[in-house]
PDB file of C-alpha atoms and ligand atoms in Angstrom:
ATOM      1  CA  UNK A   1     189.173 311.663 -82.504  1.00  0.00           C
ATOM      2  CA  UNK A   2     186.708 314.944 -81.542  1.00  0.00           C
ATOM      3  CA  UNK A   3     186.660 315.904 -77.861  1.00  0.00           C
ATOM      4  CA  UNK A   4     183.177 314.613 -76.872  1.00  0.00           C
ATOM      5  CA  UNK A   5     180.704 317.505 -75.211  1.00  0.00           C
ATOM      6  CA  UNK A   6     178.221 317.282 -73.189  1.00  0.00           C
ATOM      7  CA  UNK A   7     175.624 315.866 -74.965  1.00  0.00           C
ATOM      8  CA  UNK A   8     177.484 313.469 -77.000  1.00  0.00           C
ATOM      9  CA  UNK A   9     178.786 311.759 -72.933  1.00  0.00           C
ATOM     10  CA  UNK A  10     175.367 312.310 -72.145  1.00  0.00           C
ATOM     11  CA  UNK A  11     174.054 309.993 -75.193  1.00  0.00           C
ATOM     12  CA  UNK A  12     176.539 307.835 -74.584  1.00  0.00           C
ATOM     13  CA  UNK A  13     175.719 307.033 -70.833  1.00  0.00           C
ATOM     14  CA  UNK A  14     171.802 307.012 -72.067  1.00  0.00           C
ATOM     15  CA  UNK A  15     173.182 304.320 -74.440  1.00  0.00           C
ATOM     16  CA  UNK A  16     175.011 302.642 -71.185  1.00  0.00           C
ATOM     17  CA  UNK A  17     171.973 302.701 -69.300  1.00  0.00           C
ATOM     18  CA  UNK A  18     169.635 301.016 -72.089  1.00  0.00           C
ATOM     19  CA  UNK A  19     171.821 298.081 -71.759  1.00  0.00           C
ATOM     20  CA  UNK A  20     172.376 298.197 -68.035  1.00  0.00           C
ATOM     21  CA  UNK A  21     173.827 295.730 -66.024  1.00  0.00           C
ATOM     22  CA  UNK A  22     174.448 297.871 -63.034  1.00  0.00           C
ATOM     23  CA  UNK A  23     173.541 296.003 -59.709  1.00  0.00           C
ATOM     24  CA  UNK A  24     170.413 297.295 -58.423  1.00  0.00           C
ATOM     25  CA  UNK A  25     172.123 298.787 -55.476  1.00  0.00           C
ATOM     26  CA  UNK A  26     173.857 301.524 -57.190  1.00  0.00           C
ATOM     27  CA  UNK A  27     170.677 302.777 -58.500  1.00  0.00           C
ATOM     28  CA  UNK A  28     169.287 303.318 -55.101  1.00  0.00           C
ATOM     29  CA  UNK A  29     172.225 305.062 -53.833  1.00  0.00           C
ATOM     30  CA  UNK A  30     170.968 307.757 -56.432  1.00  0.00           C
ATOM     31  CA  UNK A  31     168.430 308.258 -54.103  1.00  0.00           C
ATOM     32  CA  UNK A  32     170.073 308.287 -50.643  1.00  0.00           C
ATOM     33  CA  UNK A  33     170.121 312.025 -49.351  1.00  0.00           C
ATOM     34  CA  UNK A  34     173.293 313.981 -49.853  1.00  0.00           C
ATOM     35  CA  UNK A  35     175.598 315.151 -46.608  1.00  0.00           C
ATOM     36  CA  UNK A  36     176.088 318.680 -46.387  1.00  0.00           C
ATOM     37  CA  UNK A  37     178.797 319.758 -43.880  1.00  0.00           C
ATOM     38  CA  UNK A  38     178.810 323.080 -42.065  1.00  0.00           C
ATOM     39  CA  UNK A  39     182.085 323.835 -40.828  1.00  0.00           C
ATOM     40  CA  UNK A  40     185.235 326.240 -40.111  1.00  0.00           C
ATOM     41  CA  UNK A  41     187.901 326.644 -42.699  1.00  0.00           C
ATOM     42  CA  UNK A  42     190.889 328.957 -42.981  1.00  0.00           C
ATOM     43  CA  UNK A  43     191.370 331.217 -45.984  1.00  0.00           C
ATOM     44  CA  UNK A  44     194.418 332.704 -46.665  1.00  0.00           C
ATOM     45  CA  UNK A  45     193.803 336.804 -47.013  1.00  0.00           C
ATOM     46  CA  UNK A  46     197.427 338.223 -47.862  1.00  0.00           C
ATOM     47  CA  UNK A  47     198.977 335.922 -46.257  1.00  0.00           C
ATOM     48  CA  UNK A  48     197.329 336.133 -43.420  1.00  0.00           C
ATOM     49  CA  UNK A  49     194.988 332.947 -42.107  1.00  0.00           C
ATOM     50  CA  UNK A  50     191.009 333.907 -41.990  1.00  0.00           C
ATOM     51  CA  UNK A  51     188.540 331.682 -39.818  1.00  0.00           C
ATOM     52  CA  UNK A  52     185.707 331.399 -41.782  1.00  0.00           C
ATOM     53  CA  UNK A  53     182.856 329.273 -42.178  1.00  0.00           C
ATOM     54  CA  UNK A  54     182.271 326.895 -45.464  1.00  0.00           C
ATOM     55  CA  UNK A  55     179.256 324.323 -46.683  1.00  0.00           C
ATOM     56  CA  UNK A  56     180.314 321.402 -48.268  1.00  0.00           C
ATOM     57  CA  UNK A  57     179.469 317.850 -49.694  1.00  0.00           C
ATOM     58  CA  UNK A  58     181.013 314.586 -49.095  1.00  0.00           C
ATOM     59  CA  UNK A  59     183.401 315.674 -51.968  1.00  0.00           C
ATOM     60  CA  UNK A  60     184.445 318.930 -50.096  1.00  0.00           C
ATOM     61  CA  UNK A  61     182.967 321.161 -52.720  1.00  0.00           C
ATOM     62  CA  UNK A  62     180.831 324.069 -51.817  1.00  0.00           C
ATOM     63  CA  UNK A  63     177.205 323.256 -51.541  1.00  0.00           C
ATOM     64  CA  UNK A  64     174.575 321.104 -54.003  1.00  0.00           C
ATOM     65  CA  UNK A  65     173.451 320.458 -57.653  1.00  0.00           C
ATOM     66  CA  UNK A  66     170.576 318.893 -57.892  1.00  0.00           C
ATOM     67  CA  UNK A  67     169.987 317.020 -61.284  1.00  0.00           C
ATOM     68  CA  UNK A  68     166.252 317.646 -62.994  1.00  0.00           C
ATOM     69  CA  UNK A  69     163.619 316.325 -61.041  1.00  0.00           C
ATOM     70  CA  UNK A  70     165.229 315.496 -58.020  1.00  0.00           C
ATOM     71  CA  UNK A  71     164.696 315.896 -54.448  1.00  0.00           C
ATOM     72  CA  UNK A  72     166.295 318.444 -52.220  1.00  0.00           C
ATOM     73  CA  UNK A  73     166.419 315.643 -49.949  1.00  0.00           C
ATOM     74  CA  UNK A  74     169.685 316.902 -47.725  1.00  0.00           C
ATOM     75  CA  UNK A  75     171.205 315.460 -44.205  1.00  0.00           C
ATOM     76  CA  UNK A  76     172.670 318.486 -42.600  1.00  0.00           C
ATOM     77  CA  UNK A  77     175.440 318.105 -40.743  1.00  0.00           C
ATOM     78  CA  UNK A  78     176.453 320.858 -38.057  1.00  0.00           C
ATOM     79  CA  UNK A  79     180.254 320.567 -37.656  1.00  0.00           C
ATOM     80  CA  UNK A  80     180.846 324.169 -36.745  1.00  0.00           C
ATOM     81  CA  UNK A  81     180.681 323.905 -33.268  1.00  0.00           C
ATOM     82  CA  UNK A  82     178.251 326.730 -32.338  1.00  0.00           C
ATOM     83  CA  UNK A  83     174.135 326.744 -33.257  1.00  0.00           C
ATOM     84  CA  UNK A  84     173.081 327.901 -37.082  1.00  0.00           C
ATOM     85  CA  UNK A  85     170.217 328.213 -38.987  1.00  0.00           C
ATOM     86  CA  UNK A  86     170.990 327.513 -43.148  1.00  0.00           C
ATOM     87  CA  UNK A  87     167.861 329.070 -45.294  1.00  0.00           C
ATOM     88  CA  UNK A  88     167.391 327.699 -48.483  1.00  0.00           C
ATOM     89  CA  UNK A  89     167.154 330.859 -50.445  1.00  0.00           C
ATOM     90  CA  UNK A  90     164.729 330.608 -53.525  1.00  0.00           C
ATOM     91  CA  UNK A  91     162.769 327.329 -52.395  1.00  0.00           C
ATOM     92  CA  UNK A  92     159.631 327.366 -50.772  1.00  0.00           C
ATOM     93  CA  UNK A  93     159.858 324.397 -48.282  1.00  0.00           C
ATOM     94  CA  UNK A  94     157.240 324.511 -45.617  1.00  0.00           C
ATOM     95  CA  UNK A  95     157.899 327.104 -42.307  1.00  0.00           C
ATOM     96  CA  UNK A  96     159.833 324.001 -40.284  1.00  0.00           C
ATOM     97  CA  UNK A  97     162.050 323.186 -43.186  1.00  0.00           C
ATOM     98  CA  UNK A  98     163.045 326.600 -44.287  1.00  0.00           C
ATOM     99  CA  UNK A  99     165.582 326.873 -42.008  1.00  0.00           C
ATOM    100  CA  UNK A 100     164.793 330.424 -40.584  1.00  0.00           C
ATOM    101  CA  UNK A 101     164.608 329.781 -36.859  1.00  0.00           C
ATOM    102  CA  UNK A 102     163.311 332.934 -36.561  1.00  0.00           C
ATOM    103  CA  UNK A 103     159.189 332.593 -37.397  1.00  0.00           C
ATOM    104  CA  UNK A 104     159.156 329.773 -34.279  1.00  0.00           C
ATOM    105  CA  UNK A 105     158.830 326.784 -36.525  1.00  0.00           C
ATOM    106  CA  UNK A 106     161.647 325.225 -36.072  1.00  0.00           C
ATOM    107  CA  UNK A 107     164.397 325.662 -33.447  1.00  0.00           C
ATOM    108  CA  UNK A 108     168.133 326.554 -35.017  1.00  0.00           C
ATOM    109  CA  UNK A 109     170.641 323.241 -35.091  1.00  0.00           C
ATOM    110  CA  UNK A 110     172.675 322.688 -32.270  1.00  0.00           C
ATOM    111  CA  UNK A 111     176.055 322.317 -32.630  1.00  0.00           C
ATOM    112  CA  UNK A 112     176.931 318.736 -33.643  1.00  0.00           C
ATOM    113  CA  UNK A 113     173.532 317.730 -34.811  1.00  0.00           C
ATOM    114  CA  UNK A 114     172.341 316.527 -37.690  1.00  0.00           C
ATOM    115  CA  UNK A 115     169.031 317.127 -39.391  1.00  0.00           C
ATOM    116  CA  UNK A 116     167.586 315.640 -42.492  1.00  0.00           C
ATOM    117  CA  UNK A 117     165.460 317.969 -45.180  1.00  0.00           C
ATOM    118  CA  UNK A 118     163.766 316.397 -47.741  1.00  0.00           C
ATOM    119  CA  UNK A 119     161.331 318.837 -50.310  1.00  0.00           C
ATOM    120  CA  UNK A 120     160.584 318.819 -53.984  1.00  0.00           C
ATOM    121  CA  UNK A 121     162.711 322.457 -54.897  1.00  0.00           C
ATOM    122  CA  UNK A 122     162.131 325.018 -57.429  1.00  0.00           C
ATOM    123  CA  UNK A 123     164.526 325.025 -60.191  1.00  0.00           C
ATOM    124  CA  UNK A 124     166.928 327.903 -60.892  1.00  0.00           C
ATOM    125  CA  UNK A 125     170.348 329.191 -59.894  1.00  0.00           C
ATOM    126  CA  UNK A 126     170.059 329.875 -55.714  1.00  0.00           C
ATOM    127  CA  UNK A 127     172.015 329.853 -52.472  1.00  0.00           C
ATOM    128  CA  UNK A 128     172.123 328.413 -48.882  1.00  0.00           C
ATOM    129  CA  UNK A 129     173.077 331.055 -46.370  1.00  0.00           C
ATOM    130  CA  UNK A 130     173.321 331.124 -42.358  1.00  0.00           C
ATOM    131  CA  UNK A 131     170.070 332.919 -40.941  1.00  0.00           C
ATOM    132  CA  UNK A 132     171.655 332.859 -37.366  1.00  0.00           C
ATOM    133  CA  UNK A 133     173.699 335.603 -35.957  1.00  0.00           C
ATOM    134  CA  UNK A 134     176.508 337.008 -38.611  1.00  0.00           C
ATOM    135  CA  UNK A 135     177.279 333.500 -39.733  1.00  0.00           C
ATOM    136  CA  UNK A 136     176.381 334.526 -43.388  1.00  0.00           C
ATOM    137  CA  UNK A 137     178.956 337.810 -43.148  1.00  0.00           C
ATOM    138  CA  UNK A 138     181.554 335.196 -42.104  1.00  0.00           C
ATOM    139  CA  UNK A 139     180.877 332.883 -45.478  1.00  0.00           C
ATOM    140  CA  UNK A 140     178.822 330.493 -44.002  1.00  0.00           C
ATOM    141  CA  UNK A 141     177.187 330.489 -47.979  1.00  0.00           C
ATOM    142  CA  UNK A 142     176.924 328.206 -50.754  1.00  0.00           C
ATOM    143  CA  UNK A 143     175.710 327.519 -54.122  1.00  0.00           C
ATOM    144  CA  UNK A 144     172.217 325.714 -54.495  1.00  0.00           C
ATOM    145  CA  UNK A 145     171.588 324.910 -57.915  1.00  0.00           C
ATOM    146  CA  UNK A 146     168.481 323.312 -59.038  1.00  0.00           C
ATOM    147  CA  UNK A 147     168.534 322.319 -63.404  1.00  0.00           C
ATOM    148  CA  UNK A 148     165.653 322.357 -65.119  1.00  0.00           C
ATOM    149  CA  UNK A 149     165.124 319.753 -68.042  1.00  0.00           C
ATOM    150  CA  UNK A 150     166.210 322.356 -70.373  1.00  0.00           C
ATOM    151  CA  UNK A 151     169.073 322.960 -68.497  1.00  0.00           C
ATOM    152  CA  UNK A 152     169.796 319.209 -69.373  1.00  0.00           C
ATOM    153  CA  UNK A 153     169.806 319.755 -72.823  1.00  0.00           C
ATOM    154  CA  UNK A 154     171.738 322.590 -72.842  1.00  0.00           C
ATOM    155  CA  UNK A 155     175.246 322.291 -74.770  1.00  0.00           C
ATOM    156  CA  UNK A 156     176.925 324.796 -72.508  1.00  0.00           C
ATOM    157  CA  UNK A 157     179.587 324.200 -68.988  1.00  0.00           C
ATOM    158  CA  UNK A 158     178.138 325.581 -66.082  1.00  0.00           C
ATOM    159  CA  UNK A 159     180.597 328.636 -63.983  1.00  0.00           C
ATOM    160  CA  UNK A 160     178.906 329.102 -60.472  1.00  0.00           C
ATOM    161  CA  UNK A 161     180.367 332.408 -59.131  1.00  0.00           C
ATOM    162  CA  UNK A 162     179.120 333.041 -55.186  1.00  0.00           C
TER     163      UNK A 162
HETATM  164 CU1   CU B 201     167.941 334.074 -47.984  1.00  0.00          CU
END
């Protein structure tokens, strides 16, 4: 039997969802908003251990992919102990949801809270980065990916490098 690719699992779940018997309630988990987590990690440099700051989902993988046409619609959860500020680099939210404290708009998140953004984004290939103190030097980065319908239909496996 052929490995199946991309589009062939894709067809196939299409297929699946024609003839869907899927309780309603998964569907509108689809649309809950997704947890990202800012928090400390250790890297290992050398052997040596490295405090640095990390974004992550609910899966513990480095910030979001967000399928064709949908919301940017992100709780974010500030588990790094100190204020930050994450800018969505490449969108075009409005001023308060932008995430650059530093206009006046909107105040930087306090340590421990959590603060929903919800925005239609621009599609591309962009990144989340601290705008508060040198957060960003110490990795507090992460991928932001936005496909694009054609991006959908593309036959190819996606590499994100940051
Ligand atoms: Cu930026």
């Amino acid at each position: 039997m052929p490995h199946p690719n991309r589009r062939s699992v894709l067809a196939a779940f299409a297929a699946l969802g024609a003839a869907s018997t899927m309780p309603a309630g998964l569907a509108v988990a689809a649309d809950q908003p997704r947890r990202l987590t800012v928090a400390r990690r250790t890297l290992d440099v050398l052997g040596r251990p490295a405090s640095v700051f990390g974004i992550v989902d609910d899966h513990g993988l480095p910030g979001v992919v967000l399928s064709a046409g949908e919301r940017f619609a992100v709780d974010l959860d500030n588990q790094a102990s100190e204020a930050t500020s994450i800018h969505w680099h490449g969108q075009t939210p409005p001023p308060q949801l932008d995430g650059i404290s530093e206009t006046g708009y909107v105040a930087p998140l306090a340590a421990a809270e959590l603060r929903p953004f919800d925005f239609a984004p621009r599609p591309g290939t962009h990144w989340m980065h601290s705008h508060h103190e040198l957060q960003e030097q110490n990795l507090m980065t992460a991928p932001l990916i936005v496909r694009s319908n054609e991006d959908e239909l593309a036959d190819v496996q996606d590499v994100t490098v940051i």
